[in-house]
XYZ file of C-alpha atoms in Angstrom:
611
model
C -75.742 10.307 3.527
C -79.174 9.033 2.079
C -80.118 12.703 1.306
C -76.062 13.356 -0.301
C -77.118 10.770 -2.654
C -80.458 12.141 -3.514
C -79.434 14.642 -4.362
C -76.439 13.560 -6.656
C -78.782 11.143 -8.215
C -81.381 14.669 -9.338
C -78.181 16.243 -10.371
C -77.381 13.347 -12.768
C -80.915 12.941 -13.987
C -81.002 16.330 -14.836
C -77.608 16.801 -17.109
C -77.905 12.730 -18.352
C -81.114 12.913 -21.118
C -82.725 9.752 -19.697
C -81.405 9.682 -16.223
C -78.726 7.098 -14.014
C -80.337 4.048 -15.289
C -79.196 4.763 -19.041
C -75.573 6.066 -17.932
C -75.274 3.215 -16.089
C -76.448 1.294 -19.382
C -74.086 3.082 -21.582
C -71.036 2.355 -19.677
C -71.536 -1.313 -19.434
C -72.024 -1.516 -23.425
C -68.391 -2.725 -25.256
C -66.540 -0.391 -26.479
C -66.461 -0.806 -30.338
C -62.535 -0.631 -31.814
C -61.501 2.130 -34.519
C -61.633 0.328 -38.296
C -58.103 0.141 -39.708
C -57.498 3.197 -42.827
C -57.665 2.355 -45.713
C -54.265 1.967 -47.652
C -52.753 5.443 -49.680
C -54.145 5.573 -53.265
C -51.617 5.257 -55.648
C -51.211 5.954 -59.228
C -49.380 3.646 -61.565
C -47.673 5.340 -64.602
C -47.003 3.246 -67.777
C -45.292 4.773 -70.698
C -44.527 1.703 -73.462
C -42.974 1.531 -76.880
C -42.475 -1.157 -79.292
C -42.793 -3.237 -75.772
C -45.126 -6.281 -77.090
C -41.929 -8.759 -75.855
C -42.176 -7.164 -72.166
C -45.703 -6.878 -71.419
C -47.234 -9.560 -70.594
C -44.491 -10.445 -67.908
C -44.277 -6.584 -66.686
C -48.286 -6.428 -66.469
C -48.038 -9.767 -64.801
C -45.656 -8.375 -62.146
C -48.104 -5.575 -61.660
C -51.052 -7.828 -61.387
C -49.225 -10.065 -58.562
C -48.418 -6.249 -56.700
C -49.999 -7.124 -53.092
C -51.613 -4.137 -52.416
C -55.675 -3.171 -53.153
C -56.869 -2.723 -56.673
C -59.297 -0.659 -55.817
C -56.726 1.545 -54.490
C -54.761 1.863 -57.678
C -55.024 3.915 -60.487
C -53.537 2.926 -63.489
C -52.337 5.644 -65.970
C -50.934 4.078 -69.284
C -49.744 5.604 -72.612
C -47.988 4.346 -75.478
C -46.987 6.008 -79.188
C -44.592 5.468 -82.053
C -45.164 1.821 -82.287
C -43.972 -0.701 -84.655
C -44.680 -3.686 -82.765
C -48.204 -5.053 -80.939
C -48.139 -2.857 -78.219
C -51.239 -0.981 -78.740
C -53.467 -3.725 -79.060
C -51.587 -5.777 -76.242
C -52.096 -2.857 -73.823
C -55.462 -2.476 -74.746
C -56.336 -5.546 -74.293
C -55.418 -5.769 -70.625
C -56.839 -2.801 -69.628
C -60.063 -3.867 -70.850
C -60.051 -6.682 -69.082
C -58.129 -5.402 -65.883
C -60.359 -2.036 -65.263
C -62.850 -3.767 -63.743
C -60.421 -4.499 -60.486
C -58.673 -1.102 -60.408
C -60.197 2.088 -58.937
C -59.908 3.821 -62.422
C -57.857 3.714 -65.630
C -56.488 6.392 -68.190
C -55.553 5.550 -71.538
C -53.861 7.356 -74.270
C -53.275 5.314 -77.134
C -51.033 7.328 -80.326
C -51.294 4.987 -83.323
C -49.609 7.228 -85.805
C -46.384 8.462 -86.289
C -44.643 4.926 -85.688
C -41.343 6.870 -86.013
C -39.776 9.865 -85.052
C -38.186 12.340 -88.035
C -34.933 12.473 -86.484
C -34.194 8.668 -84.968
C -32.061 6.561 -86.420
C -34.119 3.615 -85.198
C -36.401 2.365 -82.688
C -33.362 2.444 -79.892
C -32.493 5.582 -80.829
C -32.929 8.825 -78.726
C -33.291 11.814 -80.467
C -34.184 15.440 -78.478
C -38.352 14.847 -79.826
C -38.399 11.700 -78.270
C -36.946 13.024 -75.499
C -39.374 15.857 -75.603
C -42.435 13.545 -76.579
C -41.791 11.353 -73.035
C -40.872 14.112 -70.979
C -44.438 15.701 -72.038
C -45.697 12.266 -70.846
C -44.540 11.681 -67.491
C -45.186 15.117 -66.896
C -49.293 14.274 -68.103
C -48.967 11.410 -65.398
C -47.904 13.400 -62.899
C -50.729 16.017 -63.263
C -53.135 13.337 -63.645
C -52.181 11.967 -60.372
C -52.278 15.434 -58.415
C -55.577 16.254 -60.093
C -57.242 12.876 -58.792
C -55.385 13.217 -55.422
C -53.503 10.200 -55.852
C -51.199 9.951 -52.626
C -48.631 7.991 -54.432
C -47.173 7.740 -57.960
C -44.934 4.760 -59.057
C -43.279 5.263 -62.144
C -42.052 1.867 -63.377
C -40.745 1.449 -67.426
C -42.283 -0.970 -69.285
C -39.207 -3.949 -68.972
C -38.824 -3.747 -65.661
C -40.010 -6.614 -63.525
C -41.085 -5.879 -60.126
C -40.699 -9.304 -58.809
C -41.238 -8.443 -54.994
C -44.851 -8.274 -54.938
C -44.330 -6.371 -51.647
C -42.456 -3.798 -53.358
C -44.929 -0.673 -52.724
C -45.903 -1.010 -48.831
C -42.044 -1.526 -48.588
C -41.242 1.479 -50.071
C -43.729 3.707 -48.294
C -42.706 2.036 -45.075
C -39.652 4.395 -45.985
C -41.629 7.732 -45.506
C -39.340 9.064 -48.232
C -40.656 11.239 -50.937
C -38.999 10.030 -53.807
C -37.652 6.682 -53.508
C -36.165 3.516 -56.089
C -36.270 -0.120 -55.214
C -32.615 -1.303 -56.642
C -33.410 -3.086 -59.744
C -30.660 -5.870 -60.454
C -29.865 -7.221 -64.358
C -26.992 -9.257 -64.880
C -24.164 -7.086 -64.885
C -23.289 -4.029 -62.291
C -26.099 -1.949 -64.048
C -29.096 -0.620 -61.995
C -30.837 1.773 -61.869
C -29.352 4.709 -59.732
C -26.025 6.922 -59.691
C -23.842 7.547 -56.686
C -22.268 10.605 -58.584
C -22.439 12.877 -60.936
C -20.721 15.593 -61.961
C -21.666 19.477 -61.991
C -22.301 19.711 -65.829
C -24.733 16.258 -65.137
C -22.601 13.342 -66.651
C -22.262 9.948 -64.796
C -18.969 10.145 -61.916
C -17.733 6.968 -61.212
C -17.449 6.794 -57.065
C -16.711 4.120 -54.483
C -19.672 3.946 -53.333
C -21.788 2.630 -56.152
C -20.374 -1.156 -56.181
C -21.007 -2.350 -52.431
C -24.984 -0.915 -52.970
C -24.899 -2.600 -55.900
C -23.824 -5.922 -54.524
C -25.841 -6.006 -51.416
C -22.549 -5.051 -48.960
C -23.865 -2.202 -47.633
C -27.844 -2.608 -46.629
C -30.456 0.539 -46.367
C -31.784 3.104 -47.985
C -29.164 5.329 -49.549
C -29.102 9.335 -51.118
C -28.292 9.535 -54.359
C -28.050 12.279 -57.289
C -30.657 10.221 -59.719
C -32.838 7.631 -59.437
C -34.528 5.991 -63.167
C -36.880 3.899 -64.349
C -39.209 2.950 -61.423
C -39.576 5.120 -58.509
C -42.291 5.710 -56.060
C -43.176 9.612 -55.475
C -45.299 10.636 -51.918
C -47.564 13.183 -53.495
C -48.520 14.175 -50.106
C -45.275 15.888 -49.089
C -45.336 19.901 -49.765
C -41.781 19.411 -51.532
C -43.253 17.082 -53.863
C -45.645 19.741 -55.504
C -42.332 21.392 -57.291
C -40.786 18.528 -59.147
C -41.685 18.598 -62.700
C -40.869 16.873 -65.926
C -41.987 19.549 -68.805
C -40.844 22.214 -68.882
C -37.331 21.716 -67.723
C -36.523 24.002 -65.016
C -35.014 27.097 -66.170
C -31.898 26.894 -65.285
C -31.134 23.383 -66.613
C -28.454 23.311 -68.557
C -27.276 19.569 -68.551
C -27.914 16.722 -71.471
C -31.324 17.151 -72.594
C -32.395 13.519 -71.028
C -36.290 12.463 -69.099
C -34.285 11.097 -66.257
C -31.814 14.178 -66.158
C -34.209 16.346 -66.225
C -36.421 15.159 -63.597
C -33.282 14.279 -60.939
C -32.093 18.291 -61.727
C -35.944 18.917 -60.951
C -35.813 17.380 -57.513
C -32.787 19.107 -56.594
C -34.136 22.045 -56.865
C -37.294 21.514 -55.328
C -35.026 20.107 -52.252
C -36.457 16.528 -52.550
C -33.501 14.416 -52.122
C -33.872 10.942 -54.216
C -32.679 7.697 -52.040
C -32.655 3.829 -53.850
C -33.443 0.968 -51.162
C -31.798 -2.212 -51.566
C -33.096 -3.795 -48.208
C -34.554 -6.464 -50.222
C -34.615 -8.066 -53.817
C -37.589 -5.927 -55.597
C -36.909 -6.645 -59.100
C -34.793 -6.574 -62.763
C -34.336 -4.512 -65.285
C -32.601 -5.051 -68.743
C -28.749 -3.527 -69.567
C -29.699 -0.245 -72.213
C -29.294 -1.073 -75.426
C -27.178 0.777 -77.874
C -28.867 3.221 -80.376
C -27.930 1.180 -83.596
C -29.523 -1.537 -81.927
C -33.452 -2.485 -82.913
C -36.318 -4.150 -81.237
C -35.108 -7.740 -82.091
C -32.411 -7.393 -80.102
C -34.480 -5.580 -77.365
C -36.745 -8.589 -77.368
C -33.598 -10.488 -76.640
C -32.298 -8.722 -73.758
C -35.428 -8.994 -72.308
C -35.521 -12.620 -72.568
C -32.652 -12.814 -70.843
C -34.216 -10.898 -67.975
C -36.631 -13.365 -67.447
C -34.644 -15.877 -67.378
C -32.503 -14.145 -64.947
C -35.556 -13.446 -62.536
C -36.674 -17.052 -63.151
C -33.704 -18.314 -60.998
C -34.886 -16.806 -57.909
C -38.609 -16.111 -58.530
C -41.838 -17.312 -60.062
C -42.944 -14.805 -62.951
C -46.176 -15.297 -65.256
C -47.490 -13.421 -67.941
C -50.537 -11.222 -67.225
C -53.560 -13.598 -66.507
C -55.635 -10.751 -68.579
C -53.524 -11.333 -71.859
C -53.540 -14.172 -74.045
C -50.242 -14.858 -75.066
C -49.421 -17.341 -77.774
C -46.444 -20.051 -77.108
C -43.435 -18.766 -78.642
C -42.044 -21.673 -81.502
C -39.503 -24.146 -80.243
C -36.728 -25.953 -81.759
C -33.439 -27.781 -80.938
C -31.009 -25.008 -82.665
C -29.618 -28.125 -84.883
C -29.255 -30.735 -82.260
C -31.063 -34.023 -82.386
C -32.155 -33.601 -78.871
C -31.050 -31.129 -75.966
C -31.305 -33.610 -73.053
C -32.385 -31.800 -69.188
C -31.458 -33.808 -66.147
C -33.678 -33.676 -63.689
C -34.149 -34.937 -60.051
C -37.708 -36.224 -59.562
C -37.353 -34.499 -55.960
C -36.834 -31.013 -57.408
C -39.625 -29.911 -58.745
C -38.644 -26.145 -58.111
C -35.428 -26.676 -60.702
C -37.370 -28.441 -62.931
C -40.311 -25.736 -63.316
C -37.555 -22.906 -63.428
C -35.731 -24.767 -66.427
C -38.943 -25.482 -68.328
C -40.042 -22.047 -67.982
C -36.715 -20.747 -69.123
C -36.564 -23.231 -71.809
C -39.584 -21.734 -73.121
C -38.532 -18.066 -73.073
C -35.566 -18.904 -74.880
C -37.492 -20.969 -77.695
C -35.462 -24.306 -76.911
C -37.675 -27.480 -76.891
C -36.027 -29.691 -73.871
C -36.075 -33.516 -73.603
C -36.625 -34.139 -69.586
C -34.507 -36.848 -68.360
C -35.083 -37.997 -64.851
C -31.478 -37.685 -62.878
C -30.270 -40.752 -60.828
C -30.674 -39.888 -57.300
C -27.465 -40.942 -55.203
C -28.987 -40.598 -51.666
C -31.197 -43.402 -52.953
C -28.839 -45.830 -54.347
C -27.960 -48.280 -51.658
C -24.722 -50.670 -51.591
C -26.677 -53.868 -53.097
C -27.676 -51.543 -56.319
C -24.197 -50.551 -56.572
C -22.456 -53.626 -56.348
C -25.632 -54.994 -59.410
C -23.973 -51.991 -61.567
C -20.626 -53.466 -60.972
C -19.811 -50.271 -59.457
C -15.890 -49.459 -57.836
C -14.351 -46.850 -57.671
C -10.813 -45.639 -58.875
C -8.214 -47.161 -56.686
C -6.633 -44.492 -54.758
C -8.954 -41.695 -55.453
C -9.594 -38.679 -53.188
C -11.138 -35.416 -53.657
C -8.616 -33.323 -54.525
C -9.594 -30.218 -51.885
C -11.259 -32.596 -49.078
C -9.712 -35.132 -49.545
C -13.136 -37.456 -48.868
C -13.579 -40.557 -50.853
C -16.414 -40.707 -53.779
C -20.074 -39.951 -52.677
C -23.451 -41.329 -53.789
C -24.455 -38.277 -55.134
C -21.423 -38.256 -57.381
C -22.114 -41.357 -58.503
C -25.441 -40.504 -58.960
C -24.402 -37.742 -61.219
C -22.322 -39.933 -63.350
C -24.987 -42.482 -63.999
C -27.657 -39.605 -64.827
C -24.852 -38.674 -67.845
C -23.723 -41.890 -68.463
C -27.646 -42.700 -69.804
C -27.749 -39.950 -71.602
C -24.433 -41.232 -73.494
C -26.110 -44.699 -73.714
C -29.121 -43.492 -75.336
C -26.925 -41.293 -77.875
C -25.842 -44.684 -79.070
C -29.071 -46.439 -78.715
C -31.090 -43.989 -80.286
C -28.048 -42.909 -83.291
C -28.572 -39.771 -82.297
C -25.538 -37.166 -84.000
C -25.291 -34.587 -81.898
C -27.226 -33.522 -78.959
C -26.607 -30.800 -76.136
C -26.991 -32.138 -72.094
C -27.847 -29.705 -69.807
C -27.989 -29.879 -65.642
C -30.945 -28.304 -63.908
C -29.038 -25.174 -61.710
C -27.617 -23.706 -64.761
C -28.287 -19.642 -65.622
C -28.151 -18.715 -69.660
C -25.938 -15.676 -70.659
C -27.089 -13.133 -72.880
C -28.153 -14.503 -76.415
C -27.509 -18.058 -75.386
C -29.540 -19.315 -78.431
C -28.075 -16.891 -81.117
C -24.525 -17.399 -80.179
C -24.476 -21.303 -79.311
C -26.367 -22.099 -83.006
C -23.373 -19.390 -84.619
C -20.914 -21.627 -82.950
C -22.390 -24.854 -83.941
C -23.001 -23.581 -87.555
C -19.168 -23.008 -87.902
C -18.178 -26.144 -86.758
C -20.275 -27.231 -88.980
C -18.973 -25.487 -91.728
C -15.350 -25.839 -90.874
C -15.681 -29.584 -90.508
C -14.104 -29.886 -86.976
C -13.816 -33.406 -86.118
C -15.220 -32.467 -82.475
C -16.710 -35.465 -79.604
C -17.627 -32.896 -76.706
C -17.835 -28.910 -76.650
C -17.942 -27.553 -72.994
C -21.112 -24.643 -73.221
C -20.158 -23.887 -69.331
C -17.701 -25.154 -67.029
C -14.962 -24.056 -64.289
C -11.422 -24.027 -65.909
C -9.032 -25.767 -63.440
C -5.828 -24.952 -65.750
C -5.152 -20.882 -65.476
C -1.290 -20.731 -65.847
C -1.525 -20.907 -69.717
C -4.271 -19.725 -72.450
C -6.106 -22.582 -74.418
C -5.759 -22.468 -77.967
C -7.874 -20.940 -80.012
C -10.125 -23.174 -83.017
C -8.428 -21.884 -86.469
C -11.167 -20.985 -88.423
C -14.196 -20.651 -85.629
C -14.549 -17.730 -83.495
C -15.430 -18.197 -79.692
C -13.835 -21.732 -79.556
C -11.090 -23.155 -77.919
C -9.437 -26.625 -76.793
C -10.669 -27.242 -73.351
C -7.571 -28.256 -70.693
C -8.543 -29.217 -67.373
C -11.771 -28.017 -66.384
C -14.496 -29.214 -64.119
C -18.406 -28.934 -64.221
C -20.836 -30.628 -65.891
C -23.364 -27.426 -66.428
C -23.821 -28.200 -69.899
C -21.959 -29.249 -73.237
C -22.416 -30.896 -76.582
C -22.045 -34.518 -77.539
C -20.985 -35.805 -80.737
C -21.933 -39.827 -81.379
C -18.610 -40.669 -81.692
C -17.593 -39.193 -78.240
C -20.565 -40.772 -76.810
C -19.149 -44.322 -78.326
C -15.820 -43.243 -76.618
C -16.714 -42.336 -73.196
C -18.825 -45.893 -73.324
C -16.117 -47.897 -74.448
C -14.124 -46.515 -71.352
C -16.349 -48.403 -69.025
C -15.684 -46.169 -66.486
C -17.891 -48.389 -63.760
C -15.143 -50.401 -62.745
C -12.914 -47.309 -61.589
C -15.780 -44.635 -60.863
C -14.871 -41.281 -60.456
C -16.565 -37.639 -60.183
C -18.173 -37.468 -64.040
C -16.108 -33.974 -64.346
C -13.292 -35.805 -63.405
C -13.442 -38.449 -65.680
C -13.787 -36.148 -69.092
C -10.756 -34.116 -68.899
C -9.108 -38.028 -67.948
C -10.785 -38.799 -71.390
C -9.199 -36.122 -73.432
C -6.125 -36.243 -72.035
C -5.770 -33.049 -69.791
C -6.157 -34.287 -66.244
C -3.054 -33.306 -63.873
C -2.988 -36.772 -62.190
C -1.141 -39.332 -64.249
C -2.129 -42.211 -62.052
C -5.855 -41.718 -62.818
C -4.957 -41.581 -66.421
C -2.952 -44.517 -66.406
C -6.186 -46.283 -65.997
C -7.731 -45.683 -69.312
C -6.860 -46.059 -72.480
C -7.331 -44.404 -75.312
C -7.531 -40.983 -73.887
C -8.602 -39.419 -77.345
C -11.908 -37.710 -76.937
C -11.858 -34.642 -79.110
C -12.780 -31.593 -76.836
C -13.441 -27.814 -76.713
C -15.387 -25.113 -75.135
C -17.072 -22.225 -76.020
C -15.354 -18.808 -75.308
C -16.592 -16.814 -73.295
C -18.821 -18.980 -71.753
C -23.016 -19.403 -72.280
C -24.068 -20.606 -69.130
C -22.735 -20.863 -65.380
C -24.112 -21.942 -62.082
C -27.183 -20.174 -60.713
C -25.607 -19.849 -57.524
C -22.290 -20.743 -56.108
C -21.153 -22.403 -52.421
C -22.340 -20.393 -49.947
C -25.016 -17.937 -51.856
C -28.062 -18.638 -50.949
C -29.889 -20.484 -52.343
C -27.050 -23.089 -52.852
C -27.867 -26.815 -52.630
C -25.730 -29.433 -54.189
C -27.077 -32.925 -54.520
C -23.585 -34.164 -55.349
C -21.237 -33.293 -52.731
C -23.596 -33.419 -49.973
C -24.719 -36.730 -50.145
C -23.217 -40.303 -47.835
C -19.723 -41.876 -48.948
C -19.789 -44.589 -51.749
C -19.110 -47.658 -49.905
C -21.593 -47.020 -46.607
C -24.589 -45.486 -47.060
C -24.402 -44.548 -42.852
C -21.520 -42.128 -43.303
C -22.735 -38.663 -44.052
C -20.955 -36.276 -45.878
C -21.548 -32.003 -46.345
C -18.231 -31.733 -47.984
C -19.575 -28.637 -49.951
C -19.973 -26.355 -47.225
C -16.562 -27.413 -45.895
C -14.517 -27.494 -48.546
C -15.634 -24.958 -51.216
C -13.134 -24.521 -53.200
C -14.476 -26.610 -55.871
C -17.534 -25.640 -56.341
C -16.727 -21.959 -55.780
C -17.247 -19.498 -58.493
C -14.352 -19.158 -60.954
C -11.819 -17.109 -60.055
C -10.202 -14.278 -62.102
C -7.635 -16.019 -64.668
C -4.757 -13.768 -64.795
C -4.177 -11.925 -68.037
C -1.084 -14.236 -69.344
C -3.227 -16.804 -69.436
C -6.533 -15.394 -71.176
C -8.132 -17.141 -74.230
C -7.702 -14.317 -77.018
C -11.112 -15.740 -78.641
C -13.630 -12.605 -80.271
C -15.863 -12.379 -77.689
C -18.834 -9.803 -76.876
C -19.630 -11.488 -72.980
C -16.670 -11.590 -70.521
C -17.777 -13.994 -67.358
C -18.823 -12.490 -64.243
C -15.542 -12.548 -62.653
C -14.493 -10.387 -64.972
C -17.234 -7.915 -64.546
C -15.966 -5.802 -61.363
C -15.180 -3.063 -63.584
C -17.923 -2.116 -65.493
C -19.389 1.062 -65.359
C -23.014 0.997 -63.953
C -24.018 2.680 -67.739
């Protein structure tokens, strides 16, 4: 055995460099783990014009993109300018190269117009031309610096999802869209089209849309930001410029590209797994950059609701002016506790140019019965919630008090008008522009008016309201609910005072229609006298809930709260009993307000086309 060994032990020396002792050495070493790879390089394509009012929140959403800089290429062009865009985009890239892997920039100061548009929202075939000639410099840029990845994303889309590219090449698709929402069914993908290219309207569309249907999904076209995998073989055929020779469809970037990918048998898909961003409803081609920088607005403050968005930390950008739009104050109520409204509403204050006066909300799960009874607080003999039938809560009555002080210091302060606003409300498109148009013909029609609903649920749906002679977009309010937001004149604030509505408390959106004469229960009404507040509402409404019972997201401070008269007795009414705080349902067409309008509400938005 000694000599079997021996002779193992020679054979070993002599194939082992260094003999047993270092095998044996090398084996009891640790065994060092594989480094992870580094992530796919990616190349970011930015084509802007006249985009000074998106950029510094779009650049900001690329900025906050959790994924390597030094892994990202950023490609950026921009031409045919009549804004700051030039100079804005500029700007960041000088300050921003340092942090990305490398940069391309192709500035194009002059023309600042096309020959054949109409305007700056205009799409004539050489713009068409000019920006298919540009995506199609992108993509060759990418393949020539062996990007792995290009992400096309326009330049007022906000890719709130700072997840949103390891998400979508977790797909290991080749060309793939993160659903982009705005506020009405418009996104950006198709679910048909037709042979000669135009938009097909198909069943499909709406349940993607709306989140009922969850996954990635094949579709005919894909626009405005899409990832492409540069590293599949398919992927080396799909072209902007030129057009592939047998396209014969509408002469259109996005056309032209989704024909491309047909052809090249790269099937687009749109992923709505997740919330990844916004984008802004097109504009029309009569339309100008004013009114583009409005829309976008308006997509902020829609991403605001569920997101945090900043401008670009590598831009300076200038506070936009502030004013009241006429009133003497525009009051914000506030709960000290909810910091996360309160930032959302100052931030979309501030987009919209409004200056707010915050106003710290009385907080009914801290009132306790000895307060109450110091207030002289009762409530209305006999009252019940109309759907749960519960008695009054704390948080109600901690709603009521938070308006009833701004109606005190109306009178306090002699202020003339001023608009109140609560703290989960969402701002329809042009909010500022069409409120102030409103107000202005009042105004100029003399309307002896004490309270204008701005947003609010209307209870009474048998019969239209009657229109305002004389002032478009208003009508008398009947029985309606919420307290989202409205205007107050000093004389209605003197009325709903002189009420003294303490000593028979009620629900504050109760207690208004009471005030004016349009609640359905006699017996409340019996207990106040005069019922002669003055009131209308704006039609269609400016502002609704940010989210409605059950969303998510949903918290009410009002309904879930204890009862009135014992603090120990819980209540989570809302969740039970939804029906009141539900969205508005459709109002049947005999009894529509026939106001000139330009914004139906969202229930009335199921049929829109998704262009």
């Amino acid at each position: 055995m000694r000599e079997l060994w021996a002779v193992l032990s020679a054979l070993l020396a002599a194939l082992v460099p260094g003999g047993v002792s270092e095998l044996v050495t090398l084996v009891q070493e640790p065994i060092k783990t594989e480094s992870s790879l580094l992530k796919p390089k990616v190349m970011i394509a930015i084509v802007a014009r006249n985009a000074a009012h998106s950029l510094p929140h779009y650049l900001g959403c690329i900025d906050r993109l959790e994924y390597p800089k030094e892994r990202i290429a950023i490609w950026a062009a921009t031409d045919h300018n009549v804004d700051n865009t030039t100079a804005m985009l500029r700007e960041w890239l000088k300050r921003a190269q340092s942090v990305y892997h490398y940069v391309e920039w192709r500035p194009m100061e002059e023309p600042r117009f096309y020959t054949d548009e109409w305007g700056p929202k205009h799409w004539p075939p050489s713009r068409f031309n000019h920006v298919l000639k540009l995506r199609q410099a992108a993509l060759k840029a990418a393949r020539e610096r062996w990007a792995d990845y290009i992400l096309f994303v326009d330049s007022d889309n906000l890719l709130t999802n700072p997840r949103v590219l390891n998400l979508l090449m977790a797909e290991n698709l080749t060309l793939v869209a993160p659903m982009l929402e705005s506020r009405s069914l418009y996104s950006n993908f198709w679910c048909g089209i037709t042979p000669q290219g135009y938009y097909k309207r198909t069943p499909d569309y709406q349940p993607i849309r709306e989140w009922k249907r969850l996954g990635c999904f094949p579709v005919p076209m894909v626009h405005s930001t899409y990832l492409v995998d540069l590293r599949r073989e398919a992927s080396r055929d799909v072209a902007f410029y030129p057009p592939h020779p047998d396209y014969s469809w509408t002469f259109d970037d996005i056309m032209v590209f989704a024909f491309s990918a047909r052809q090249a048998g790269v099937q687009m898909y749109v992923c709505n797994k997740e919330h990844y961003g916004f984008l802004p409803v097109p504009l029309k081609a009569q339309q100008n950059v004013e009114d583009e920088r409005e829309s976008f607005i308006h997509t902020i403050t829609e991403a605001l609701i569920d997101h945090s968005i900043e401008p670009s930390e590598h831009l300076y950008v200038p506070p936009s002016p502030q004013d009241m739009m006429g009133f003497d104050k525009i009051f914000l109520i506030n709960l000290k506790r909810r910091l996360d409204r309160r930032s959302r509403m100052l931030k979309t204050m501030a987009s919209l140019g409004l200056h707010a006066t915050l106003t710290d909300a009385v907080d009914g799960k801290a009132l306790n019965t000895s307060q109450l009874k110091a207030l002289g607080i009762e409530m209305m003999p006999g009252y019940k919630d109309p759907y749960s039938g519960r008695v009054l809560t704390r948080g109600e009555i901690g709603c009521f008090l938070s308006h009833h002080s701004i109606w005190t210091q109306v009178m306090e302060r002699g202020l003339h008008k001023v608009l109140v606003l609560e703290d989960d409300v969402r701002f329809e498109p042009r909010f500022k522009r069409r409120l102030q148009a409103i107000m202005d013909d009042t105004d100029k029609a003399q309307l002896d008016w004490d309270l204008i609903y701005v947003g609010r649920k209307r209870m009474q749906v048998q019969q239209p309201e009657q229109s305002v002679e004389g002032i478009n977009n208003l009508v008398q309010a009947d029985y309606s609910y919420w307290t989202l937001g409205y205007a107050l004149s000093q004389q209605g604030a003197r009325k709903l005072l002189a009420a003294e509505p303490f000593t028979r408390m009620m629900p504050v959106d109760e207690f208004l229609p009471i005030m004016f004469n349009k609640h359905p229960n006699v017996e409340y009404m019996s207990h106040f006298e005069p019922r002669d507040l003055k009131a209308f509402s704006v039609e269609p409404l400016l502002i609704y809930p940010t989210h409605y019972t059950g969303e998510p997201g949903y918290i009410s401070d009002t309904e879930t709260s204890t009862i009135w008269d014992d603090e120990a007795v819980a209540t989570d009414w809302d969740r039970q009993h939804a029906r009141k705080t539900a969205q508005q349902g459709r109002i049947g067409p005999v009894a529509q307000n026939s106001v000139t309008g330009d914004s139906p509400p969202p229930a009335a938005r199921a049929s829109r086309d998704e262009l």
